[in-house]
């Protein structure tokens, strides 16, 4: 009787032991799968963190580049809003323009019927000429003003003459888009008037400039300019 009882107990315990071993094996497999999944996620998280760090560095670099570009644009806007530039802060910028021309034409062709223009009209006399060569100096007077001085060397009837062509100062850094200019200067009237003659593509100015301005309008006075704060359209008022 005892033998049968012992055999019965062994037969009952054996499946439980086998089942426990199977469960332990399955648990180990689950643990390994979990560890592999955890390692895979950690690798992916590390890769994402590295990509995020690279993106942040690129964004900071782009922001610095944008700030530098904005500073350059603001400086360019200030200089292009008038005639000012930024040469050496202590020594004036000195420039020399040499012009040489040769003309061969009959006199009287440049007369305009119904107009008696003054100033400089036409390409000058026939033959060789130094044209209108220039000596120019300009500099920042201080952080608030910019000055320009130009002397023209002209050929008048075979004689070399010196003439004060421009002498003016301009304000810098006034808020709200305001700029003031005073002295002797070429007015911004029209498109070409503010440019010197040596910058022209032809030896004589277009007919309206010759008829109404005598070639170029220059006067002693004060000029006020205001650039509107509109962002999409450049709009300037002044006179």
PDB file of N, CA and C in Angstrom, residues 140-219:
ATOM      1  N   UNK A 140      33.359 110.364 -41.514  1.00  0.00           N
ATOM      2  CA  UNK A 140      32.447 110.588 -40.403  1.00  0.00           C
ATOM      3  C   UNK A 140      33.015 111.690 -39.517  1.00  0.00           C
ATOM      4  N   UNK A 141      32.244 112.760 -39.342  1.00  0.00           N
ATOM      5  CA  UNK A 141      32.687 113.849 -38.471  1.00  0.00           C
ATOM      6  C   UNK A 141      32.627 113.392 -37.019  1.00  0.00           C
ATOM      7  N   UNK A 142      31.577 112.727 -36.640  1.00  0.00           N
ATOM      8  CA  UNK A 142      31.415 112.058 -35.355  1.00  0.00           C
ATOM      9  C   UNK A 142      30.329 111.011 -35.566  1.00  0.00           C
ATOM     10  N   UNK A 143      29.917 110.291 -34.525  1.00  0.00           N
ATOM     11  CA  UNK A 143      28.899 109.252 -34.760  1.00  0.00           C
ATOM     12  C   UNK A 143      27.569 109.757 -35.297  1.00  0.00           C
ATOM     13  N   UNK A 144      27.341 111.062 -35.273  1.00  0.00           N
ATOM     14  CA  UNK A 144      26.042 111.593 -35.693  1.00  0.00           C
ATOM     15  C   UNK A 144      26.074 112.320 -37.031  1.00  0.00           C
ATOM     16  N   UNK A 145      27.270 112.582 -37.590  1.00  0.00           N
ATOM     17  CA  UNK A 145      27.340 113.362 -38.827  1.00  0.00           C
ATOM     18  C   UNK A 145      28.366 112.751 -39.779  1.00  0.00           C
ATOM     19  N   UNK A 146      28.086 112.925 -41.067  1.00  0.00           N
ATOM     20  CA  UNK A 146      28.983 112.501 -42.138  1.00  0.00           C
ATOM     21  C   UNK A 146      29.198 113.685 -43.066  1.00  0.00           C
ATOM     22  N   UNK A 147      30.452 113.930 -43.460  1.00  0.00           N
ATOM     23  CA  UNK A 147      30.769 115.074 -44.302  1.00  0.00           C
ATOM     24  C   UNK A 147      31.389 114.671 -45.624  1.00  0.00           C
ATOM     25  N   UNK A 148      31.150 115.490 -46.648  1.00  0.00           N
ATOM     26  CA  UNK A 148      31.681 115.239 -47.982  1.00  0.00           C
ATOM     27  C   UNK A 148      32.158 116.557 -48.592  1.00  0.00           C
ATOM     28  N   UNK A 149      33.304 116.481 -49.277  1.00  0.00           N
ATOM     29  CA  UNK A 149      33.899 117.672 -49.890  1.00  0.00           C
ATOM     30  C   UNK A 149      34.448 117.265 -51.251  1.00  0.00           C
ATOM     31  N   UNK A 150      34.017 117.959 -52.319  1.00  0.00           N
ATOM     32  CA  UNK A 150      34.433 117.613 -53.676  1.00  0.00           C
ATOM     33  C   UNK A 150      34.844 118.868 -54.426  1.00  0.00           C
ATOM     34  N   UNK A 151      36.033 118.829 -55.004  1.00  0.00           N
ATOM     35  CA  UNK A 151      36.539 119.917 -55.847  1.00  0.00           C
ATOM     36  C   UNK A 151      36.637 119.396 -57.271  1.00  0.00           C
ATOM     37  N   UNK A 152      36.071 120.137 -58.210  1.00  0.00           N
ATOM     38  CA  UNK A 152      36.094 119.753 -59.623  1.00  0.00           C
ATOM     39  C   UNK A 152      37.195 120.511 -60.353  1.00  0.00           C
ATOM     40  N   UNK A 153      37.915 119.794 -61.212  1.00  0.00           N
ATOM     41  CA  UNK A 153      38.937 120.394 -62.073  1.00  0.00           C
ATOM     42  C   UNK A 153      38.384 120.365 -63.488  1.00  0.00           C
ATOM     43  N   UNK A 154      38.020 121.534 -64.010  1.00  0.00           N
ATOM     44  CA  UNK A 154      37.390 121.604 -65.315  1.00  0.00           C
ATOM     45  C   UNK A 154      38.237 122.321 -66.343  1.00  0.00           C
ATOM     46  N   UNK A 155      37.883 122.111 -67.588  1.00  0.00           N
ATOM     47  CA  UNK A 155      38.568 122.755 -68.718  1.00  0.00           C
ATOM     48  C   UNK A 155      37.594 123.742 -69.345  1.00  0.00           C
ATOM     49  N   UNK A 156      37.824 125.023 -69.137  1.00  0.00           N
ATOM     50  CA  UNK A 156      36.953 126.079 -69.652  1.00  0.00           C
ATOM     51  C   UNK A 156      37.727 126.918 -70.671  1.00  0.00           C
ATOM     52  N   UNK A 157      37.360 126.744 -71.946  1.00  0.00           N
ATOM     53  CA  UNK A 157      37.992 127.515 -73.021  1.00  0.00           C
ATOM     54  C   UNK A 157      39.509 127.373 -73.003  1.00  0.00           C
ATOM     55  N   UNK A 158      39.965 126.153 -72.770  1.00  0.00           N
ATOM     56  CA  UNK A 158      41.400 125.901 -72.774  1.00  0.00           C
ATOM     57  C   UNK A 158      42.099 126.231 -71.478  1.00  0.00           C
ATOM     58  N   UNK A 159      41.372 126.714 -70.474  1.00  0.00           N
ATOM     59  CA  UNK A 159      41.965 127.044 -69.180  1.00  0.00           C
ATOM     60  C   UNK A 159      41.498 126.025 -68.135  1.00  0.00           C
ATOM     61  N   UNK A 160      42.420 125.624 -67.301  1.00  0.00           N
ATOM     62  CA  UNK A 160      42.091 124.701 -66.215  1.00  0.00           C
ATOM     63  C   UNK A 160      41.595 125.512 -65.027  1.00  0.00           C
ATOM     64  N   UNK A 161      40.413 125.188 -64.532  1.00  0.00           N
ATOM     65  CA  UNK A 161      39.817 125.923 -63.426  1.00  0.00           C
ATOM     66  C   UNK A 161      39.407 124.958 -62.316  1.00  0.00           C
ATOM     67  N   UNK A 162      39.546 125.428 -61.077  1.00  0.00           N
ATOM     68  CA  UNK A 162      39.099 124.682 -59.902  1.00  0.00           C
ATOM     69  C   UNK A 162      37.765 125.245 -59.437  1.00  0.00           C
ATOM     70  N   UNK A 163      36.869 124.368 -59.064  1.00  0.00           N
ATOM     71  CA  UNK A 163      35.543 124.803 -58.632  1.00  0.00           C
ATOM     72  C   UNK A 163      35.068 123.911 -57.490  1.00  0.00           C
ATOM     73  N   UNK A 164      34.530 124.555 -56.448  1.00  0.00           N
ATOM     74  CA  UNK A 164      33.944 123.793 -55.352  1.00  0.00           C
ATOM     75  C   UNK A 164      32.618 123.195 -55.830  1.00  0.00           C
ATOM     76  N   UNK A 165      32.611 121.907 -56.004  1.00  0.00           N
ATOM     77  CA  UNK A 165      31.419 121.259 -56.548  1.00  0.00           C
ATOM     78  C   UNK A 165      30.439 120.851 -55.460  1.00  0.00           C
ATOM     79  N   UNK A 166      30.931 120.215 -54.418  1.00  0.00           N
ATOM     80  CA  UNK A 166      30.062 119.801 -53.317  1.00  0.00           C
ATOM     81  C   UNK A 166      30.767 120.016 -51.991  1.00  0.00           C
ATOM     82  N   UNK A 167      29.987 120.417 -50.983  1.00  0.00           N
ATOM     83  CA  UNK A 167      30.467 120.525 -49.609  1.00  0.00           C
ATOM     84  C   UNK A 167      29.237 120.430 -48.713  1.00  0.00           C
ATOM     85  N   UNK A 168      29.012 119.295 -48.125  1.00  0.00           N
ATOM     86  CA  UNK A 168      27.807 119.110 -47.326  1.00  0.00           C
ATOM     87  C   UNK A 168      28.074 118.139 -46.176  1.00  0.00           C
ATOM     88  N   UNK A 169      27.162 118.181 -45.206  1.00  0.00           N
ATOM     89  CA  UNK A 169      27.189 117.197 -44.125  1.00  0.00           C
ATOM     90  C   UNK A 169      25.799 116.590 -43.997  1.00  0.00           C
ATOM     91  N   UNK A 170      25.754 115.366 -43.512  1.00  0.00           N
ATOM     92  CA  UNK A 170      24.512 114.615 -43.408  1.00  0.00           C
ATOM     93  C   UNK A 170      24.411 113.982 -42.032  1.00  0.00           C
ATOM     94  N   UNK A 171      23.202 113.957 -41.495  1.00  0.00           N
ATOM     95  CA  UNK A 171      22.984 113.341 -40.191  1.00  0.00           C
ATOM     96  C   UNK A 171      22.970 111.822 -40.319  1.00  0.00           C
ATOM     97  N   UNK A 172      23.384 111.163 -39.239  1.00  0.00           N
ATOM     98  CA  UNK A 172      23.397 109.702 -39.179  1.00  0.00           C
ATOM     99  C   UNK A 172      22.669 109.238 -37.921  1.00  0.00           C
ATOM    100  N   UNK A 173      21.950 108.175 -38.034  1.00  0.00           N
ATOM    101  CA  UNK A 173      21.369 107.544 -36.854  1.00  0.00           C
ATOM    102  C   UNK A 173      20.177 108.248 -36.254  1.00  0.00           C
ATOM    103  N   UNK A 174      19.560 109.208 -36.944  1.00  0.00           N
ATOM    104  CA  UNK A 174      18.346 109.823 -36.415  1.00  0.00           C
ATOM    105  C   UNK A 174      17.209 108.806 -36.519  1.00  0.00           C
ATOM    106  N   UNK A 175      16.443 108.612 -35.447  1.00  0.00           N
ATOM    107  CA  UNK A 175      15.389 107.589 -35.494  1.00  0.00           C
ATOM    108  C   UNK A 175      14.229 107.968 -36.403  1.00  0.00           C
ATOM    109  N   UNK A 176      13.350 107.007 -36.578  1.00  0.00           N
ATOM    110  CA  UNK A 176      12.104 107.173 -37.339  1.00  0.00           C
ATOM    111  C   UNK A 176      12.360 107.453 -38.822  1.00  0.00           C
ATOM    112  N   UNK A 177      13.506 107.039 -39.358  1.00  0.00           N
ATOM    113  CA  UNK A 177      13.758 107.162 -40.783  1.00  0.00           C
ATOM    114  C   UNK A 177      14.042 108.565 -41.272  1.00  0.00           C
ATOM    115  N   UNK A 178      14.415 109.488 -40.384  1.00  0.00           N
ATOM    116  CA  UNK A 178      14.673 110.880 -40.772  1.00  0.00           C
ATOM    117  C   UNK A 178      16.148 111.089 -41.088  1.00  0.00           C
ATOM    118  N   UNK A 179      16.422 111.891 -42.102  1.00  0.00           N
ATOM    119  CA  UNK A 179      17.782 112.258 -42.486  1.00  0.00           C
ATOM    120  C   UNK A 179      17.783 113.712 -42.935  1.00  0.00           C
ATOM    121  N   UNK A 180      18.777 114.476 -42.471  1.00  0.00           N
ATOM    122  CA  UNK A 180      18.922 115.875 -42.873  1.00  0.00           C
ATOM    123  C   UNK A 180      20.280 116.060 -43.539  1.00  0.00           C
ATOM    124  N   UNK A 181      20.286 116.857 -44.590  1.00  0.00           N
ATOM    125  CA  UNK A 181      21.505 117.144 -45.343  1.00  0.00           C
ATOM    126  C   UNK A 181      21.551 118.641 -45.604  1.00  0.00           C
ATOM    127  N   UNK A 182      22.719 119.247 -45.390  1.00  0.00           N
ATOM    128  CA  UNK A 182      22.839 120.695 -45.569  1.00  0.00           C
ATOM    129  C   UNK A 182      24.179 121.021 -46.200  1.00  0.00           C
ATOM    130  N   UNK A 183      24.192 122.061 -47.030  1.00  0.00           N
ATOM    131  CA  UNK A 183      25.408 122.505 -47.702  1.00  0.00           C
ATOM    132  C   UNK A 183      25.163 122.663 -49.193  1.00  0.00           C
ATOM    133  N   UNK A 184      26.207 122.463 -49.983  1.00  0.00           N
ATOM    134  CA  UNK A 184      26.090 122.479 -51.444  1.00  0.00           C
ATOM    135  C   UNK A 184      26.100 121.029 -51.924  1.00  0.00           C
ATOM    136  N   UNK A 185      25.056 120.655 -52.615  1.00  0.00           N
ATOM    137  CA  UNK A 185      24.904 119.252 -52.999  1.00  0.00           C
ATOM    138  C   UNK A 185      24.055 119.155 -54.260  1.00  0.00           C
ATOM    139  N   UNK A 186      24.173 118.010 -54.937  1.00  0.00           N
ATOM    140  CA  UNK A 186      23.307 117.699 -56.063  1.00  0.00           C
ATOM    141  C   UNK A 186      21.981 117.178 -55.515  1.00  0.00           C
ATOM    142  N   UNK A 187      20.904 117.824 -55.905  1.00  0.00           N
ATOM    143  CA  UNK A 187      19.589 117.425 -55.412  1.00  0.00           C
ATOM    144  C   UNK A 187      19.206 116.051 -55.946  1.00  0.00           C
ATOM    145  N   UNK A 188      18.326 115.365 -55.209  1.00  0.00           N
ATOM    146  CA  UNK A 188      17.807 114.069 -55.649  1.00  0.00           C
ATOM    147  C   UNK A 188      16.694 114.215 -56.677  1.00  0.00           C
ATOM    148  N   UNK A 189      16.594 115.362 -57.289  1.00  0.00           N
ATOM    149  CA  UNK A 189      15.581 115.587 -58.311  1.00  0.00           C
ATOM    150  C   UNK A 189      15.827 114.662 -59.502  1.00  0.00           C
ATOM    151  N   UNK A 190      14.818 113.868 -59.863  1.00  0.00           N
ATOM    152  CA  UNK A 190      14.988 112.938 -60.973  1.00  0.00           C
ATOM    153  C   UNK A 190      15.859 111.751 -60.594  1.00  0.00           C
ATOM    154  N   UNK A 191      16.292 111.036 -61.614  1.00  0.00           N
ATOM    155  CA  UNK A 191      17.082 109.823 -61.387  1.00  0.00           C
ATOM    156  C   UNK A 191      18.582 110.071 -61.481  1.00  0.00           C
ATOM    157  N   UNK A 192      19.022 110.914 -62.407  1.00  0.00           N
ATOM    158  CA  UNK A 192      20.450 111.081 -62.670  1.00  0.00           C
ATOM    159  C   UNK A 192      21.067 112.280 -61.975  1.00  0.00           C
ATOM    160  N   UNK A 193      20.257 113.223 -61.493  1.00  0.00           N
ATOM    161  CA  UNK A 193      20.819 114.497 -61.057  1.00  0.00           C
ATOM    162  C   UNK A 193      21.813 114.348 -59.915  1.00  0.00           C
ATOM    163  N   UNK A 194      21.580 113.395 -59.001  1.00  0.00           N
ATOM    164  CA  UNK A 194      22.458 113.271 -57.837  1.00  0.00           C
ATOM    165  C   UNK A 194      23.801 112.623 -58.179  1.00  0.00           C
ATOM    166  N   UNK A 195      23.917 112.044 -59.384  1.00  0.00           N
ATOM    167  CA  UNK A 195      25.171 111.405 -59.779  1.00  0.00           C
ATOM    168  C   UNK A 195      26.082 112.402 -60.484  1.00  0.00           C
ATOM    169  N   UNK A 196      27.380 112.244 -60.283  1.00  0.00           N
ATOM    170  CA  UNK A 196      28.342 113.103 -60.961  1.00  0.00           C
ATOM    171  C   UNK A 196      28.426 112.734 -62.437  1.00  0.00           C
ATOM    172  N   UNK A 197      28.887 113.689 -63.227  1.00  0.00           N
ATOM    173  CA  UNK A 197      28.873 113.498 -64.681  1.00  0.00           C
ATOM    174  C   UNK A 197      29.766 112.336 -65.131  1.00  0.00           C
ATOM    175  N   UNK A 198      30.834 112.090 -64.415  1.00  0.00           N
ATOM    176  CA  UNK A 198      31.732 111.002 -64.831  1.00  0.00           C
ATOM    177  C   UNK A 198      31.086 109.629 -64.641  1.00  0.00           C
ATOM    178  N   UNK A 199      29.958 109.552 -63.912  1.00  0.00           N
ATOM    179  CA  UNK A 199      29.256 108.280 -63.735  1.00  0.00           C
ATOM    180  C   UNK A 199      28.258 108.006 -64.853  1.00  0.00           C
ATOM    181  N   UNK A 200      28.073 108.964 -65.774  1.00  0.00           N
ATOM    182  CA  UNK A 200      27.105 108.786 -66.860  1.00  0.00           C
ATOM    183  C   UNK A 200      27.623 107.792 -67.898  1.00  0.00           C
ATOM    184  N   UNK A 201      26.688 107.182 -68.597  1.00  0.00           N
ATOM    185  CA  UNK A 201      27.041 106.270 -69.685  1.00  0.00           C
ATOM    186  C   UNK A 201      27.360 107.023 -70.975  1.00  0.00           C
ATOM    187  N   UNK A 202      26.916 108.288 -71.075  1.00  0.00           N
ATOM    188  CA  UNK A 202      27.144 109.086 -72.278  1.00  0.00           C
ATOM    189  C   UNK A 202      27.752 110.431 -71.873  1.00  0.00           C
ATOM    190  N   UNK A 203      28.314 111.137 -72.850  1.00  0.00           N
ATOM    191  CA  UNK A 203      28.991 112.396 -72.543  1.00  0.00           C
ATOM    192  C   UNK A 203      28.026 113.536 -72.262  1.00  0.00           C
ATOM    193  N   UNK A 204      26.771 113.410 -72.666  1.00  0.00           N
ATOM    194  CA  UNK A 204      25.799 114.461 -72.362  1.00  0.00           C
ATOM    195  C   UNK A 204      24.568 113.836 -71.715  1.00  0.00           C
ATOM    196  N   UNK A 205      23.878 114.659 -70.934  1.00  0.00           N
ATOM    197  CA  UNK A 205      22.701 114.197 -70.213  1.00  0.00           C
ATOM    198  C   UNK A 205      21.487 114.110 -71.145  1.00  0.00           C
ATOM    199  N   UNK A 206      20.445 113.348 -70.734  1.00  0.00           N
ATOM    200  CA  UNK A 206      19.216 113.303 -71.531  1.00  0.00           C
ATOM    201  C   UNK A 206      18.620 114.695 -71.725  1.00  0.00           C
ATOM    202  N   UNK A 207      17.819 114.837 -72.760  1.00  0.00           N
ATOM    203  CA  UNK A 207      17.274 116.136 -73.153  1.00  0.00           C
ATOM    204  C   UNK A 207      16.516 116.848 -72.029  1.00  0.00           C
ATOM    205  N   UNK A 208      15.652 116.189 -71.236  1.00  0.00           N
ATOM    206  CA  UNK A 208      14.961 116.923 -70.162  1.00  0.00           C
ATOM    207  C   UNK A 208      15.917 117.531 -69.146  1.00  0.00           C
ATOM    208  N   UNK A 209      17.001 116.835 -68.834  1.00  0.00           N
ATOM    209  CA  UNK A 209      17.972 117.383 -67.890  1.00  0.00           C
ATOM    210  C   UNK A 209      18.651 118.620 -68.476  1.00  0.00           C
ATOM    211  N   UNK A 210      18.953 118.580 -69.761  1.00  0.00           N
ATOM    212  CA  UNK A 210      19.602 119.724 -70.389  1.00  0.00           C
ATOM    213  C   UNK A 210      18.640 120.905 -70.522  1.00  0.00           C
ATOM    214  N   UNK A 211      17.387 120.621 -70.881  1.00  0.00           N
ATOM    215  CA  UNK A 211      16.438 121.704 -71.121  1.00  0.00           C
ATOM    216  C   UNK A 211      15.983 122.371 -69.832  1.00  0.00           C
ATOM    217  N   UNK A 212      15.706 121.577 -68.798  1.00  0.00           N
ATOM    218  CA  UNK A 212      15.118 122.132 -67.583  1.00  0.00           C
ATOM    219  C   UNK A 212      16.130 122.367 -66.463  1.00  0.00           C
ATOM    220  N   UNK A 213      17.225 121.618 -66.451  1.00  0.00           N
ATOM    221  CA  UNK A 213      18.195 121.736 -65.364  1.00  0.00           C
ATOM    222  C   UNK A 213      19.544 122.237 -65.833  1.00  0.00           C
ATOM    223  N   UNK A 214      19.703 122.476 -67.122  1.00  0.00           N
ATOM    224  CA  UNK A 214      21.003 122.886 -67.625  1.00  0.00           C
ATOM    225  C   UNK A 214      22.038 121.799 -67.490  1.00  0.00           C
ATOM    226  N   UNK A 215      21.615 120.562 -67.574  1.00  0.00           N
ATOM    227  CA  UNK A 215      22.527 119.431 -67.449  1.00  0.00           C
ATOM    228  C   UNK A 215      22.483 118.811 -66.073  1.00  0.00           C
ATOM    229  N   UNK A 216      22.539 119.667 -65.031  1.00  0.00           N
ATOM    230  CA  UNK A 216      22.551 119.150 -63.663  1.00  0.00           C
ATOM    231  C   UNK A 216      22.207 120.281 -62.706  1.00  0.00           C
ATOM    232  N   UNK A 217      21.375 119.962 -61.714  1.00  0.00           N
ATOM    233  CA  UNK A 217      20.927 120.982 -60.764  1.00  0.00           C
ATOM    234  C   UNK A 217      21.712 120.844 -59.468  1.00  0.00           C
ATOM    235  N   UNK A 218      22.410 121.909 -59.089  1.00  0.00           N
ATOM    236  CA  UNK A 218      23.150 121.954 -57.836  1.00  0.00           C
ATOM    237  C   UNK A 218      22.832 123.270 -57.151  1.00  0.00           C
ATOM    238  N   UNK A 219      22.656 123.214 -55.840  1.00  0.00           N
ATOM    239  CA  UNK A 219      22.236 124.411 -55.125  1.00  0.00           C
ATOM    240  C   UNK A 219      22.704 124.320 -53.681  1.00  0.00           C
TER     241      UNK A 219
END
